[in-house]
Every structure is written in structure tokens, then in C-alpha cells.
Short mmCIF file of C-alpha atoms in Angstrom, two decimals:
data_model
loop_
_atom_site.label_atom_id
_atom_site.label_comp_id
_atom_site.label_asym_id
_atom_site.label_seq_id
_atom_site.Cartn_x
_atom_site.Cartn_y
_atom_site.Cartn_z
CA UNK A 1413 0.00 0.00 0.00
CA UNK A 1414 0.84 3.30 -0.67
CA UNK A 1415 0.64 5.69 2.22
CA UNK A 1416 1.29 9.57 2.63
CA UNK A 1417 1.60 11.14 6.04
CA UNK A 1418 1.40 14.46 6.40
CA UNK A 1419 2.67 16.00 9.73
CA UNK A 1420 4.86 18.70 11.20
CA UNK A 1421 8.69 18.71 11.48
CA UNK A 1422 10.18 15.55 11.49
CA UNK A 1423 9.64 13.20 14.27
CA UNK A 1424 13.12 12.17 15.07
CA UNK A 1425 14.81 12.46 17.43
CA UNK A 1426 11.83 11.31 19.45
CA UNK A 1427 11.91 13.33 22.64
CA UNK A 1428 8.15 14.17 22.35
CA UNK A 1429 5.51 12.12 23.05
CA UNK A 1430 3.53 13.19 19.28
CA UNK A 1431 7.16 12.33 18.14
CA UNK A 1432 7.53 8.43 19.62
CA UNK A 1433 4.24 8.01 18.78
CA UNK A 1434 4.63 8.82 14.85
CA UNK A 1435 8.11 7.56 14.54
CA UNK A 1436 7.50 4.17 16.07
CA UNK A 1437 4.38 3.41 14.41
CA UNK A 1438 5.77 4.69 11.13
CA UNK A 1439 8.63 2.38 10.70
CA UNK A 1440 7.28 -0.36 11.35
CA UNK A 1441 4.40 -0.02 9.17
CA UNK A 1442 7.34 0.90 6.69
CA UNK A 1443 8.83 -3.05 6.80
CA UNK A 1444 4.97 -4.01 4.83
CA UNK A 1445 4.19 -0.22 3.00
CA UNK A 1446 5.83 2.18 1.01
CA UNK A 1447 5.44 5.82 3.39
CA UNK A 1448 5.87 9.16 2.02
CA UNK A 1449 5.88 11.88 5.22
CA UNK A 1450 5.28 15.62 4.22
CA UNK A 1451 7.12 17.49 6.67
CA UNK A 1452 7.35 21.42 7.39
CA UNK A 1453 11.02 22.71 7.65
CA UNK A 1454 12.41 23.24 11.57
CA UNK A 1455 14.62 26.47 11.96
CA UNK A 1456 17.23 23.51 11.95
CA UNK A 1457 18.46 22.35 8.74
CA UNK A 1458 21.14 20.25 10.33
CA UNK A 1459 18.72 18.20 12.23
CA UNK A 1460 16.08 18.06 9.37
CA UNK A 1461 18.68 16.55 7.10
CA UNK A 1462 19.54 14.25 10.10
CA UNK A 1463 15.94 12.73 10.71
CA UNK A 1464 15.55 12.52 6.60
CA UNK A 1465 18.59 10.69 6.58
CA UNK A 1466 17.24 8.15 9.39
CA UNK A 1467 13.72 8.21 8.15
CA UNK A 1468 15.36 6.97 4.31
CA UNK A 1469 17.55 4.54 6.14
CA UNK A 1470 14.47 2.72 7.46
CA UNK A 1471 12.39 3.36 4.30
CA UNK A 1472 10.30 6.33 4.89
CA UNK A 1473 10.42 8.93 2.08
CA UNK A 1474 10.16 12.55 3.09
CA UNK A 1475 9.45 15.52 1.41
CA UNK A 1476 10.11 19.08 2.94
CA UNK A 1477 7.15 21.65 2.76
CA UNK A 1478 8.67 24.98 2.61
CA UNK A 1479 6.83 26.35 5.27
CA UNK A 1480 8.36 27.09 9.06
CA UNK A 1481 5.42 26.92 12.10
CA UNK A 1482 5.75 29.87 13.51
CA UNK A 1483 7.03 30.11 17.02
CA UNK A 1484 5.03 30.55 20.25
CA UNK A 1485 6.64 33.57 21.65
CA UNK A 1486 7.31 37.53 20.80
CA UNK A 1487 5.44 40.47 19.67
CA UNK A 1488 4.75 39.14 16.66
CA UNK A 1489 3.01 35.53 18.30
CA UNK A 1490 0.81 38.11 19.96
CA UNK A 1491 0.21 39.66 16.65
CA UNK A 1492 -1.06 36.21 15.03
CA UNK A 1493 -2.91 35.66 18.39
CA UNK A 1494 -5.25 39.14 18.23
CA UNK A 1495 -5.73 38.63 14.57
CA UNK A 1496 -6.68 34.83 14.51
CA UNK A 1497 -9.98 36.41 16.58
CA UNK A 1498 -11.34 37.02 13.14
CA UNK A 1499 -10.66 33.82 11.40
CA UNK A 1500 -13.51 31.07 11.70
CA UNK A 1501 -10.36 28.12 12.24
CA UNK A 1502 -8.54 27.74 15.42
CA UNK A 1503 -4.70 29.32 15.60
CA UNK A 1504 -3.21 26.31 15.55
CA UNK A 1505 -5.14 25.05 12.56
CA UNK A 1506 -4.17 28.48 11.22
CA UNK A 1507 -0.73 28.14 11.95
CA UNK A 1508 -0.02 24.91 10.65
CA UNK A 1509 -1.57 24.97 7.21
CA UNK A 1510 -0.88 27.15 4.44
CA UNK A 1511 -0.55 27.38 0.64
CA UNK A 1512 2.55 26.05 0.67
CA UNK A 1513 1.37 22.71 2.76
CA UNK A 1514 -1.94 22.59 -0.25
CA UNK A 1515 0.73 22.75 -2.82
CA UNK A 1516 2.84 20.17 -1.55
CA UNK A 1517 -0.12 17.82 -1.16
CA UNK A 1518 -1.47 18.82 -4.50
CA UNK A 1519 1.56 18.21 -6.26
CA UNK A 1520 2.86 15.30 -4.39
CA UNK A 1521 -1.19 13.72 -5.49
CA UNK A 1522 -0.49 14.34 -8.94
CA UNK A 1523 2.78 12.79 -9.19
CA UNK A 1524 2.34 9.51 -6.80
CA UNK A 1525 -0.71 6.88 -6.83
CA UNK A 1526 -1.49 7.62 -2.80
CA UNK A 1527 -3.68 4.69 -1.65
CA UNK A 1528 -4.43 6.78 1.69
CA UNK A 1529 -4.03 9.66 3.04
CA UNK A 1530 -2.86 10.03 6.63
CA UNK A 1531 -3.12 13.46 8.90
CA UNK A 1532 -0.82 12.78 11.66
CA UNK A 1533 -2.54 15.85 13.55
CA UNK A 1534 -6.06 17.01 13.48
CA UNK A 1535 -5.57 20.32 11.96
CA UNK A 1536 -3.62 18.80 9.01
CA UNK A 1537 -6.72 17.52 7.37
CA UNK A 1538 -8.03 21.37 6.66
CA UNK A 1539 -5.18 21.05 4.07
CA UNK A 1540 -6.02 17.84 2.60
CA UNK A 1541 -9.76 18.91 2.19
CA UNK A 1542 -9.02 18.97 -2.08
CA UNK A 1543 -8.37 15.04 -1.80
CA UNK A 1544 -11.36 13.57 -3.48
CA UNK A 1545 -11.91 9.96 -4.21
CA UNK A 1546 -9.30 8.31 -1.10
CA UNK A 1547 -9.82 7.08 1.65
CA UNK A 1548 -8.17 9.85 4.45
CA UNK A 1549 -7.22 9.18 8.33
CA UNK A 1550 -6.77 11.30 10.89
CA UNK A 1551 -4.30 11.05 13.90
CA UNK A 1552 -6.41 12.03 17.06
CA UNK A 1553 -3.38 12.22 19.20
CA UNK A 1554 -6.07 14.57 21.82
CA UNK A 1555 -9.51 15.52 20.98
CA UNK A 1556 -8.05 19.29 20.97
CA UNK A 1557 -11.57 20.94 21.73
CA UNK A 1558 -10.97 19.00 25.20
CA UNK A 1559 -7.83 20.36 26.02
CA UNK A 1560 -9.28 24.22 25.49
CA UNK A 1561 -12.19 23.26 27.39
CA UNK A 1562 -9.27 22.22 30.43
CA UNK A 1563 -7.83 25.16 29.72
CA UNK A 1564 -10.74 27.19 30.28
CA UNK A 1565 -11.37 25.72 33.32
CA UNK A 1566 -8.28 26.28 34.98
CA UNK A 1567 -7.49 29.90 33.41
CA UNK A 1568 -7.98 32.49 36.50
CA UNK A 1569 -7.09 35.71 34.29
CA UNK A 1570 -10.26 36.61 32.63
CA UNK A 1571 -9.49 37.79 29.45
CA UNK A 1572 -7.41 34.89 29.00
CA UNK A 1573 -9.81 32.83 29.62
CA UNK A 1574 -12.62 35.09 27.40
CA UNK A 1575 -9.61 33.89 24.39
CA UNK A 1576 -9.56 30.69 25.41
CA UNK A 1577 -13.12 30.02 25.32
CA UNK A 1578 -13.21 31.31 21.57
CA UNK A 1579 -10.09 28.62 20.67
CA UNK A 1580 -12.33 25.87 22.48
CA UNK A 1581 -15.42 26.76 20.45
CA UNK A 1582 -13.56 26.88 17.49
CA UNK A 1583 -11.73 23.37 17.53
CA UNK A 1584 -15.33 21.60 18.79
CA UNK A 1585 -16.63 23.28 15.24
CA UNK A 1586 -13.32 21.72 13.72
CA UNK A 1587 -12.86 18.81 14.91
CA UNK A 1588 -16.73 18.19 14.17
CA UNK A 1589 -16.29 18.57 10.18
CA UNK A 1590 -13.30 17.35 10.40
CA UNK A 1591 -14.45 13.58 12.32
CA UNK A 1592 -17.07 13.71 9.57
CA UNK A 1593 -15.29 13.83 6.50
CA UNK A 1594 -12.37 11.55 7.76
CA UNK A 1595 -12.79 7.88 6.51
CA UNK A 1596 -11.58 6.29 10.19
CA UNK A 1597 -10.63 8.35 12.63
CA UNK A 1598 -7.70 6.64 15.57
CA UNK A 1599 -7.33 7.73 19.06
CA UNK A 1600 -5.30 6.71 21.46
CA UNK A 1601 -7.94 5.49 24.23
CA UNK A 1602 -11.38 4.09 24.56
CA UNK A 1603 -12.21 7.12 26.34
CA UNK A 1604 -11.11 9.33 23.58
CA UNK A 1605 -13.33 7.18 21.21
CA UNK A 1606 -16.38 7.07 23.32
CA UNK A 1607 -15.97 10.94 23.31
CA UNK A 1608 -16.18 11.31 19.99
CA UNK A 1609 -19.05 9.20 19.19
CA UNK A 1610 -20.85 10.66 21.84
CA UNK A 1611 -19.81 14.71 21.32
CA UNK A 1612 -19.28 14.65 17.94
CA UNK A 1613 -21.56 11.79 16.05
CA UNK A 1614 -19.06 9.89 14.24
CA UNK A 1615 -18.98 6.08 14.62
CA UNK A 1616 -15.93 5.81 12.70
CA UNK A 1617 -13.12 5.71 15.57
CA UNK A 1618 -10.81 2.90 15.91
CA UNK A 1619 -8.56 2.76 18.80
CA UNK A 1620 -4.75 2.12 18.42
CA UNK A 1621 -3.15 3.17 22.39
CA UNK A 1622 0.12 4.66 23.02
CA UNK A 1623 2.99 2.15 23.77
CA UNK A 1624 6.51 1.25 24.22
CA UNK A 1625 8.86 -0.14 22.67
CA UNK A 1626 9.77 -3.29 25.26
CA UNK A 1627 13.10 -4.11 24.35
CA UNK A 1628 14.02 -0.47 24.92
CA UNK A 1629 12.69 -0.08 28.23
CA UNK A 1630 13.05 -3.57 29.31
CA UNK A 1631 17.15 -3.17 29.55
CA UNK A 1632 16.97 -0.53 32.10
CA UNK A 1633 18.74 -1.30 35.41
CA UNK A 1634 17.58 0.47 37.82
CA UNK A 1635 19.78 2.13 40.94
CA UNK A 1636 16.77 3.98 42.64
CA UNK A 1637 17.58 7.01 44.88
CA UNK A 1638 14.20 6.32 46.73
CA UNK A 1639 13.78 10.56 47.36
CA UNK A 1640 14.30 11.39 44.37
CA UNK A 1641 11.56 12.52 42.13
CA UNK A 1642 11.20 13.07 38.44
CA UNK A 1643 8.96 14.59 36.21
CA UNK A 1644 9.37 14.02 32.32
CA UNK A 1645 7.46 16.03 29.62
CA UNK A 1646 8.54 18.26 26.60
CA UNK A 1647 8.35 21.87 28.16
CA UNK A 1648 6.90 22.85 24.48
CA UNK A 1649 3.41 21.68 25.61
CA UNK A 1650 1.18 23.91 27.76
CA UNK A 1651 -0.24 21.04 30.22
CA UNK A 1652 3.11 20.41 30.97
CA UNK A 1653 4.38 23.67 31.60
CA UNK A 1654 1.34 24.04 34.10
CA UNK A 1655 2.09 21.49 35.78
CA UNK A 1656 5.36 22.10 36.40
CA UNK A 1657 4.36 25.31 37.64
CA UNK A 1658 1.95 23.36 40.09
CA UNK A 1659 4.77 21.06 40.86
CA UNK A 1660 7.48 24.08 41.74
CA UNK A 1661 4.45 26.36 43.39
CA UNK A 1662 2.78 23.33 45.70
CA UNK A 1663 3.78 20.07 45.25
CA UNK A 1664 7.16 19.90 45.92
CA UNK A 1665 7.92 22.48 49.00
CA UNK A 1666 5.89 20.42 50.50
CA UNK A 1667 7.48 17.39 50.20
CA UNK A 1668 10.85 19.56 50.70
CA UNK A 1669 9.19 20.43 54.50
CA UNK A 1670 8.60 16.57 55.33
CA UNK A 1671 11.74 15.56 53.60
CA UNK A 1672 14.73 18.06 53.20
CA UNK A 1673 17.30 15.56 51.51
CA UNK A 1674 14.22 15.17 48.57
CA UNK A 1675 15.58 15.99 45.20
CA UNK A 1676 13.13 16.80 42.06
CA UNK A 1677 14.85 15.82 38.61
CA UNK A 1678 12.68 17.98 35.12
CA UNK A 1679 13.78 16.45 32.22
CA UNK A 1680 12.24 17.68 29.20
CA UNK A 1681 12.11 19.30 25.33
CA UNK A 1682 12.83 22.86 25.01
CA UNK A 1683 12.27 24.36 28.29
CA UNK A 1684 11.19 28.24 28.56
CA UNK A 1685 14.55 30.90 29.49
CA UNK A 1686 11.63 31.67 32.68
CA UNK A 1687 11.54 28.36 33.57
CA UNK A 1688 15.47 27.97 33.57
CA UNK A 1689 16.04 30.94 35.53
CA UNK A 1690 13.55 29.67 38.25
CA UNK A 1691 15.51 26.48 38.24
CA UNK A 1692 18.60 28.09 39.59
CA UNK A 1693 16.77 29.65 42.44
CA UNK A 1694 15.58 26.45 43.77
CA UNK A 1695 16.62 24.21 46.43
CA UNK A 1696 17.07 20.11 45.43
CA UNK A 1697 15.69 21.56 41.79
CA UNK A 1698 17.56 20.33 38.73
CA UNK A 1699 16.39 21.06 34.60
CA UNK A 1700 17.65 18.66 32.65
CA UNK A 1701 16.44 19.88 29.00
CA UNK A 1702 16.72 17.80 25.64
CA UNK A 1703 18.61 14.67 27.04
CA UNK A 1704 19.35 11.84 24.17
CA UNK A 1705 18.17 9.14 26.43
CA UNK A 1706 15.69 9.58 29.60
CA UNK A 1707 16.08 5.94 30.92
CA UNK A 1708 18.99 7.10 33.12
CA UNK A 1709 16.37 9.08 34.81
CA UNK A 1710 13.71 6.77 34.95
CA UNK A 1711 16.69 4.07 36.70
CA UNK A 1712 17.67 6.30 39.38
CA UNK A 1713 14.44 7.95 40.31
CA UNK A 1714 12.58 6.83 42.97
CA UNK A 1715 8.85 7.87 41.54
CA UNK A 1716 7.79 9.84 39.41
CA UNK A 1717 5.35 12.50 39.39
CA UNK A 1718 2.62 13.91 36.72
CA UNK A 1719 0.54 16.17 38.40
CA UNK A 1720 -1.66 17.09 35.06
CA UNK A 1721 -4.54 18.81 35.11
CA UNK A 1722 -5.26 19.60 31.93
CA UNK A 1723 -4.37 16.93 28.81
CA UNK A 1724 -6.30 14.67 26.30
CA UNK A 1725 -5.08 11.54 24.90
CA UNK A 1726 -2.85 9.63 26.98
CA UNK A 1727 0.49 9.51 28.61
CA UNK A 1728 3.25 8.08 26.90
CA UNK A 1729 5.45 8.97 30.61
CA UNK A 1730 3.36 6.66 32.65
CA UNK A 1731 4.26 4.12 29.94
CA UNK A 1732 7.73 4.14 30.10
CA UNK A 1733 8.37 4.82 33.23
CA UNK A 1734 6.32 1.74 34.57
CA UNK A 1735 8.13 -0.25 31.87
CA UNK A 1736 11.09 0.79 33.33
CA UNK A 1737 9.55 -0.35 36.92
CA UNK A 1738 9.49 3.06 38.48
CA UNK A 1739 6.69 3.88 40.47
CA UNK A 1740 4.21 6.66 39.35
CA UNK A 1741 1.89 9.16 41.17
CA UNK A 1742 -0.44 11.12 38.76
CA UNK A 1743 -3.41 12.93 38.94
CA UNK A 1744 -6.64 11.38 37.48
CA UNK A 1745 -6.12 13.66 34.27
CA UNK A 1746 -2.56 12.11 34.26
CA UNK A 1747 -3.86 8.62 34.35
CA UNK A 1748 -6.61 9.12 31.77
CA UNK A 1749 -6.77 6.66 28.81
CA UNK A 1750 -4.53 4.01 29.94
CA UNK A 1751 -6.00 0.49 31.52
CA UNK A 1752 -3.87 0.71 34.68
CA UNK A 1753 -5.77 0.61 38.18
CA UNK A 1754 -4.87 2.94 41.18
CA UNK A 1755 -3.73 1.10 43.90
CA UNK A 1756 -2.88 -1.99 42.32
CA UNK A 1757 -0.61 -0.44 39.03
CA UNK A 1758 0.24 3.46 40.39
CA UNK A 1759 -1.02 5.77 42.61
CA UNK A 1760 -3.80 8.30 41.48
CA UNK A 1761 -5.17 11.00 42.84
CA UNK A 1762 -7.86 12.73 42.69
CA UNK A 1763 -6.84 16.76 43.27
CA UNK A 1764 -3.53 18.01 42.89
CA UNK A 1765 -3.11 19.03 46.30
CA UNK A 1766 -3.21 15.14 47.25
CA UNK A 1767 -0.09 14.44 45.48
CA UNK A 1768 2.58 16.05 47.94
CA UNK A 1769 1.24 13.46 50.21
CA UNK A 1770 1.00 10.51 47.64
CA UNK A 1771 4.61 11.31 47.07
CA UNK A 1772 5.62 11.11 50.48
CA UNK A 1773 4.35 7.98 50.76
CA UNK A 1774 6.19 6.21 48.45
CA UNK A 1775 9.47 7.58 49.74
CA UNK A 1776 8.53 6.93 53.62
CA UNK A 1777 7.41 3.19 51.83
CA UNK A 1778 9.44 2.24 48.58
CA UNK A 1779 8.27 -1.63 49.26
CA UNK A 1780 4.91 -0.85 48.55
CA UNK A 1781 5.53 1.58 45.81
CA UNK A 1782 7.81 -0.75 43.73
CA UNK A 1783 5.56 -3.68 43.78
CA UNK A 1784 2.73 -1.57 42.44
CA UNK A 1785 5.37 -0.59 39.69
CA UNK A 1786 5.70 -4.20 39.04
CA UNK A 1787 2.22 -4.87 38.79
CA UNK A 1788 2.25 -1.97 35.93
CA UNK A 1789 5.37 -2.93 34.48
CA UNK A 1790 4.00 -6.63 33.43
CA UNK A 1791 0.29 -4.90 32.31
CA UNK A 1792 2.61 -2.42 30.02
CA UNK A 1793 4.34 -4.98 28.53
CA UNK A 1794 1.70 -7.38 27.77
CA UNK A 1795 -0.49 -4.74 26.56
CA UNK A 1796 1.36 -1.41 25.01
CA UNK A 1797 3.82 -3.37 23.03
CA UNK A 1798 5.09 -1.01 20.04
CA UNK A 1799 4.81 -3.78 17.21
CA UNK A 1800 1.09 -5.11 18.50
CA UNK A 1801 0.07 -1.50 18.20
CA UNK A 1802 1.44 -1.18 14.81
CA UNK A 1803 -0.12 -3.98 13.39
CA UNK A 1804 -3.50 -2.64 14.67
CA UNK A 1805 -3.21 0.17 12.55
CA UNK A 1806 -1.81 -1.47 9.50
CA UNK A 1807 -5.03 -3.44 9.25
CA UNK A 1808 -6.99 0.22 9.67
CA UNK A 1809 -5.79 1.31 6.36
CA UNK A 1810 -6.25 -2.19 4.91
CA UNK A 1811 -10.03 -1.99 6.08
CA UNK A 1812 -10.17 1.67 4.61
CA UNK A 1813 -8.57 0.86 1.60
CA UNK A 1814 -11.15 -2.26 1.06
CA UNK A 1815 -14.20 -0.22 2.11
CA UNK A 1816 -13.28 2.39 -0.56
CA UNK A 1817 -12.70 -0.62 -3.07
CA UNK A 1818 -16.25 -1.68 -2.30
CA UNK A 1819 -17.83 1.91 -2.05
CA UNK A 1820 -16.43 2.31 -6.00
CA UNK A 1821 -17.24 -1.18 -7.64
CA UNK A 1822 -20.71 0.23 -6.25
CA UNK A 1823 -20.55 3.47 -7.77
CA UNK A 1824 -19.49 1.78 -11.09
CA UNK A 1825 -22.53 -0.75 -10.77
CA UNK A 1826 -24.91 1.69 -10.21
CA UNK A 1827 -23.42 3.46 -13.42
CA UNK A 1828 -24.20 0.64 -15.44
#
């Protein structure tokens, strides 16, 4: 089959969670398919050339869009911010398509016999809306309207949150044409799926989870410091940034009261100047930004923390750290999507505040806390194995590709 992807900058190196996601899934559906990825250019050509190179190496094809996203931050973000109030699409789905991305898919149609079409984010398929006649799939990594929604609730600042409620009524009117026109739609959880069928009237979801890739995780050793914390999230994403605030603002002084010695590790993607600066102030505070491997981390933590509160999808963290046997405490947000049970798997709790204490309680009791971690480590690997999830999806796009076989022998009988 012949499949074109079309995404954002190049997912390699993965130290994202969209980015493990998309590159794992993608070469191994490469061993049975011939992939093409549109990409848009990063501001580094270097590392562009460097993730073509190991995308070719393993058989993907990729083809450059000439067309930067713009970045989150300076006058002129503001500037795209005030004047996306009069466009009918979210910003991001503003941001990330463009005439350059419609002629690169228009071109790259004309030129190639595309079997299916593949939006590996939900805002890419306003650019493929001139595809007629193929099947199309879109990548729920989050139902997006339920992350603004989150965001609304938890915005304090009132005209912030007067903008954010126009972004959240925006992607529900989005993501509603867009569910609608897609042939399948996949998520990454059951709960994502029932949320679409229920919200937005589409029976067309399929669910293919997050994972891990086993033999990756599996050759961790681990040399736990039992009070020592991490938290692991790219610093690019707003729920994570929030709740690292929480984590710096709440969570952690008061663990630092019960136990002075505690030490709190962020390791993370592209973390704010603001949030490095705060760093240094700190006590027992370390940042620890774009690190080529975080399983050193995850073997010499003793838990880790994910005090989310606002999110969608679900968390590739949890995966790998319980894969790696470390124990987890996250909030019920946190823990969304993923077929682990509190108490048994990981802790979860139910408010924010509740973690400090959850925490606590795993270093005052590592026993306890490590044989939960074991009890998630053997669900993880039964169930969130890399090449299962793969296969899943490969037989998506072979049920698309038949149901569109089907839907045109009819079209040609009824011709006749």
C-alpha cells in the first residue's frame, strides 16, 4: 500500500511524546508499506537533514514543505494571536496549514498513486480537504476541543480565559467537520473514542493506544535514589508547563518540608529561558532539558510525578516509566486513557493538592511503591507493546482501503 503522512517537522529524534508516537508506528508499518511523510522545515536544517537521513535509512520517504510553524513567543506571536480572533479556524489550525502545505499535497497527489491519506494531527486535514476519491485518516493524538475546554477551566485571568473560550469553540466546530469527513478516525484510548461518538456523532473511531517499545525499556537497570523525584514532559506543551508550575508552586515544597534531603529531577524538550532561571533559584531543583536518552532518569528515580490537570489523549510517561519499573503518582487527568488501576498499578489522585502526600508515601514506603510498579510494568508490557500496536493500525488502512474498493465497484454498478 501506498501511504502519505502528512505531519509537522520531522519526528526524530523522538523526545516528544507526538514524536515516539509517529516515529515508532511509522517504521514499522514501513517493513509491509511504502510511506511518504510531508514534513514542514524546523529552523534547523542540520537536524532536518539528520531525521531525513534516518527516516530513508528505514524506508520512509520525506518531502520538505517549505513552510516554518511559527514560534510561540514575541510580539509578533501576539500579533497572530489578536488577529486569529477574526478567522472562523482555530490558531493552531491556522498556523499549521498554508498554501505552501496545499501545494505540496497537491503536487505530491499528482505525481504519486497515494492509496491513503494520513493526517498525523487534526488540523492537518483542513489542508487535505481537495483530496477527493481516497480514503483519508486522521491522527487524534487529543480531541483538541478538550484540552481548550481544560484550559478554560483552569485559566484564572479573565481575558485569558474570554480567548480561550473562543479557541475551544472553534476546535469543537473543527474537529466536528473534520471527524465527519475523515474515513476512520484513531485515538489513542477508549475514552477518547467514546468521546467522539458521543460529542461529535461519528462512529468511525478505531482505537490504536500509546505504547513502548519493550526491548528499549526492558534493559533498564535500575539504581533507585528512593527521594528522588522526576517529572518528564517536553516543556513545548502547555499542560506540561502548568504542571510544572503546580509542581514548583505546591507540590514539591511540601514534600521539601517533610523531607529536606528530597531531590526533584525535570527532564524535558525545550524548556522556557523563565523556567530555567527559576531552576537556579531552587533548592534540590535540577532542569535537565533535551537529554538523548531519559532511561537514566527513569533508573535512578525513585517515583515519578505527573501532576496534570489539563491533557487529552494519553500519557506516553506513565508508559515508560512503569516499563522501566518506576513507580508513578499522577493525577486522574494524568492517568486518563490508559487500563492501569490505582492502587494496584500506580497511585492516582484525585486533586492536585493530594499528590505532595502521595509522594511522600512512596518515599517513607518504597516496598509498597515498587511492587505496584511491578504490577504496571508486566500490564505495560503485555499490553502497550510497540509492534502489536502497529499492526493494529496497519489493518486500519487495509479496512479503509477495502471499504473504498467496495464503495467504487458500487458506484461503477450503479453506473451501469
Amino acid at each position: 500500500m501506498n501511504v502519505t503522512i502528512v505531519g509537522g517537522n520531522l519526528p526524530y529524534p523522538p523526545n516528544a511524546g507526538n514524536r515516539v508516537r509517529t516515529l515508532n508506528l511509522t517504521l514499522r508499518l514501513a517493513r509491509a508499506h511504502r510511506i511518504s511523510l510531508l514534513y514542514h522545515r524546523s529552523d534547523d536544517p542540520v537536524a532536518d537533514r539528520e531525521a531525513s537521513t534516518y527516516l530513508g535509512d528505514h524506508g520512509v520517504e520525506t518531502i520538505a514543505v517549505d513552510q516554518a510553524i511559527p514560534p510561540k513567543s514575541g510580539p509578533a506571536f501576539y500579533a497572530r494571536l489578536a488577529a486569529n480572533l477574526a478567522s472562523p479556524v482555530p490558531y493552531s489550525v491556522a498556523t499549521h496549514n498554508g498554501p505552501a502545505l496545499v501545494r505540496a499535497i497537491t503536487r505530491h497527489a499528482a505525481r504519486n498513486s497515494v492509496d491513503l491519506w494520513q493526517a498525523e494531527w487534526t488540523p492537518y486535514m483542513k489542508s487535505m480537504g481537495g483530496l477527493v476519491g481516497v480514503p483519508k485518516v486522521v491522527m487524534a493524538h487529543n480531541v483538541e476541543s478538550q484540552i481548550w475546554q481544560r484550559y478554560y477551566e483552569t485559566e484564572r485571568r479573565p481575558h485569558r480565559q474570554w480567548y480561550i473560550a473562543r479557541q475551544w469553540r472553534k476546535f469543537e466546530r473543527f474537529e466536528r467537520r473534520t471527524f465527519a469527513e475523515a474515513t476512520r478516525v484513531v485515538v489513542v484510548s477508549d475514552e477518547d473514542a467514546e468521546l467522539i461518538r458521543g460529542d461529535f456523532g461519528t462512529d468511525r473511531v478505531d482505537v490504536v493506544d500509546n505504547g513502548i517499545d519493550r526491548a528499549y525499556f526492558e534493559s533498564v537497570a535500575p539504581d533507585r535514589e528512593g527521594q528522588r523525584i522526576v517529572f518528564l514532559g517536553s516543556f513545548e506543551w502547555r499542560p506540561n508547563l502548568d504542571a510544572v508550575g503546580l509542581l514548583l508552586d505546591v507540590i514539591f515544597p511540601r514534600v521539601l518540608a517533610a523531607v529536606p534531603s528530597a531531590r526533584l529531577d525535570l527532564v524535558g524538550r525545550n524548556p522556557p529561558e523563565s523556567l530555567a532561571r527559576r531552576v537556579l533559584d531552587l533548592p534540590n531543583v535540577e532542569l535537565h532539558a533535551n537529554v538523548p536518552d531519559v532511561r537514566p532518569f527513569l533508573a535512578r528515580s525513585g517515583v515519578m510525578a505527573v501532576p496534570l490537570r489539563i491533557g487529552g489523549g494519553s500519557r506516553l510517561k506513565i508508559l515508560e516509566a512503569l516499563a522501566a519499573g518506576l513507580p508513578v503518582v499522577s493525577t486522574r487527568v494524568g492517568a486518563e486513557g490508559l487500563r492501569l488501576t490505582s492502587g494496584r498499578d500506580l497511585v492516582i489522585v484525585e486533586r492536585v493538592e493530594a499528590m505532595a502526600e502521595a509522594l511522600l508515601g512512596c518515599i517513607r514506603d518504597p516496598s509498597t511503591a515498587q511492587g505496584m510498579a511491578e504490577s504496571g510494568r508486566r500490564l505495560v508490557l503485555e499490553q502497550y507493546d510497540w509492534d502489536v500496536l502497529a499492526a493494529r493500525l496497519g489493518r486500519i488502512w487495509e479496512g479503509c482501503l477495502s471499504s473504498a474498493g467496495r464503495l467504487e465497484n458500487g458506484i461503477r454498478m450503479n453506473g451501469r
